[in-house]
Amino acid sequence: MIILAKWLIVALSLLLTAYLLPGIQVASLYIALIVALFLGVVNVVLKPILVILTLPINILTLGLFTFVINGFLFWLLSTFIKGFEVDGLLVAILGAFVVSVLSLLGNAFIGGRD
């Protein structure tokens, strides 16, 4: 049950991010749920590979390059999912950051162990 609540929190975070940032559009709650699902899958499968491949630049930037990786994965989803649009990489980086912060705050309310 906690997993479904966290999934819904990420989807609502996506909708709120689309409302706050002018460069991100989410067509509906259904699209937000799909994006949240694929965002979780991409973060589990692709993100660790990208972090390892970019480890030297990540160390050089003291971990700040991880924001670029998150933004790239956020933007990558917008190229595959119809109804979810991101205008550019900078908007994607900011959008991924806002979704992360909103999801963190939402997950703090429901508690549970990760």
C-alpha positions as semicolon CSV with decimal commas, in nm:
position;residue;x (nm);y (nm);z (nm)
1;M;0,000;0,000;0,000
2;I;0,291;0,233;0,075
3;I;0,428;0,179;-0,277
4;L;0,099;0,291;-0,432
5;A;0,092;0,597;-0,208
6;K;0,448;0,690;-0,308
7;W;0,362;0,636;-0,675
8;L;0,065;0,871;-0,639
9;I;0,282;1,128;-0,460
10;V;0,531;1,131;-0,748
11;A;0,246;1,167;-0,999
12;L;0,098;1,458;-0,803
13;S;0,445;1,611;-0,778
14;L;0,470;1,594;-1,156
15;L;0,136;1,769;-1,195
16;L;0,235;2,041;-0,947
17;T;0,571;2,085;-1,121
18;A;0,393;2,124;-1,455
19;Y;0,173;2,388;-1,296
20;L;0,469;2,577;-1,145
21;L;0,718;2,561;-1,434
22;P;0,611;2,697;-1,774
23;G;0,837;2,463;-1,975
24;I;0,677;2,139;-1,856
25;Q;0,337;2,012;-1,967
26;V;0,152;1,707;-1,837
27;A;-0,174;1,632;-2,016
28;S;-0,362;1,452;-1,735
29;L;-0,337;1,256;-1,412
30;Y;-0,325;0,936;-1,616
31;I;-0,017;1,061;-1,804
32;A;0,138;1,171;-1,474
33;L;0,089;0,820;-1,334
34;I;0,255;0,668;-1,641
35;V;0,546;0,913;-1,622
36;A;0,587;0,843;-1,249
37;L;0,599;0,469;-1,318
38;F;0,856;0,501;-1,595
39;L;1,055;0,756;-1,396
40;G;1,094;0,498;-1,121
41;V;1,198;0,227;-1,367
42;V;1,448;0,456;-1,543
43;N;1,593;0,567;-1,209
44;V;1,644;0,204;-1,106
45;V;1,783;0,077;-1,438
46;L;1,959;0,360;-1,622
47;K;2,063;0,603;-1,350
48;P;2,318;0,375;-1,178
49;I;2,478;0,297;-1,514
50;L;2,503;0,666;-1,603
51;V;2,640;0,758;-1,262
52;I;2,914;0,496;-1,293
53;L;3,000;0,600;-1,649
54;T;3,023;0,967;-1,550
55;L;3,201;0,904;-1,220
56;P;3,511;1,113;-1,302
57;I;3,311;1,425;-1,389
58;N;3,081;1,357;-1,095
59;I;3,378;1,350;-0,859
60;L;3,523;1,661;-1,021
61;T;3,198;1,854;-0,971
62;L;3,151;1,716;-0,617
63;G;2,835;1,530;-0,717
64;L;2,659;1,821;-0,885
65;F;2,666;1,643;-1,221
66;T;2,401;1,411;-1,077
67;F;2,153;1,696;-1,128
68;V;2,237;1,688;-1,500
69;I;2,186;1,311;-1,509
70;N;1,848;1,346;-1,335
71;G;1,746;1,620;-1,578
72;F;1,859;1,414;-1,876
73;L;1,650;1,115;-1,763
74;F;1,353;1,346;-1,701
75;W;1,392;1,491;-2,051
76;L;1,440;1,142;-2,199
77;L;1,099;1,036;-2,071
78;S;0,939;1,334;-2,241
79;T;1,066;1,208;-2,577
80;F;0,890;0,873;-2,535
81;I;0,566;0,953;-2,353
82;K;0,301;1,141;-2,547
83;G;0,128;1,399;-2,330
84;F;0,441;1,478;-2,128
85;E;0,654;1,756;-2,272
86;V;0,971;1,925;-2,149
87;D;1,105;2,223;-2,344
88;G;1,478;2,174;-2,283
89;L;1,753;2,032;-2,069
90;L;1,769;2,328;-1,828
91;V;1,394;2,309;-1,770
92;A;1,430;1,932;-1,725
93;I;1,703;1,976;-1,464
94;L;1,491;2,225;-1,272
95;G;1,180;2,008;-1,314
96;A;1,357;1,696;-1,190
97;F;1,479;1,891;-0,887
98;V;1,130;2,024;-0,808
99;V;0,974;1,679;-0,848
100;S;1,238;1,533;-0,616
101;V;1,179;1,796;-0,347
102;L;0,800;1,768;-0,368
103;S;0,819;1,388;-0,357
104;L;1,051;1,403;-0,057
105;L;0,807;1,629;0,126
106;G;0,510;1,411;0,032
107;N;0,684;1,092;0,137
108;A;0,773;1,249;0,471
109;F;0,401;1,274;0,548
110;I;0,319;0,909;0,477
111;G;0,624;0,772;0,659
112;G;0,704;0,404;0,617
113;R;1,040;0,246;0,560
114;D;1,220;0,267;0,225
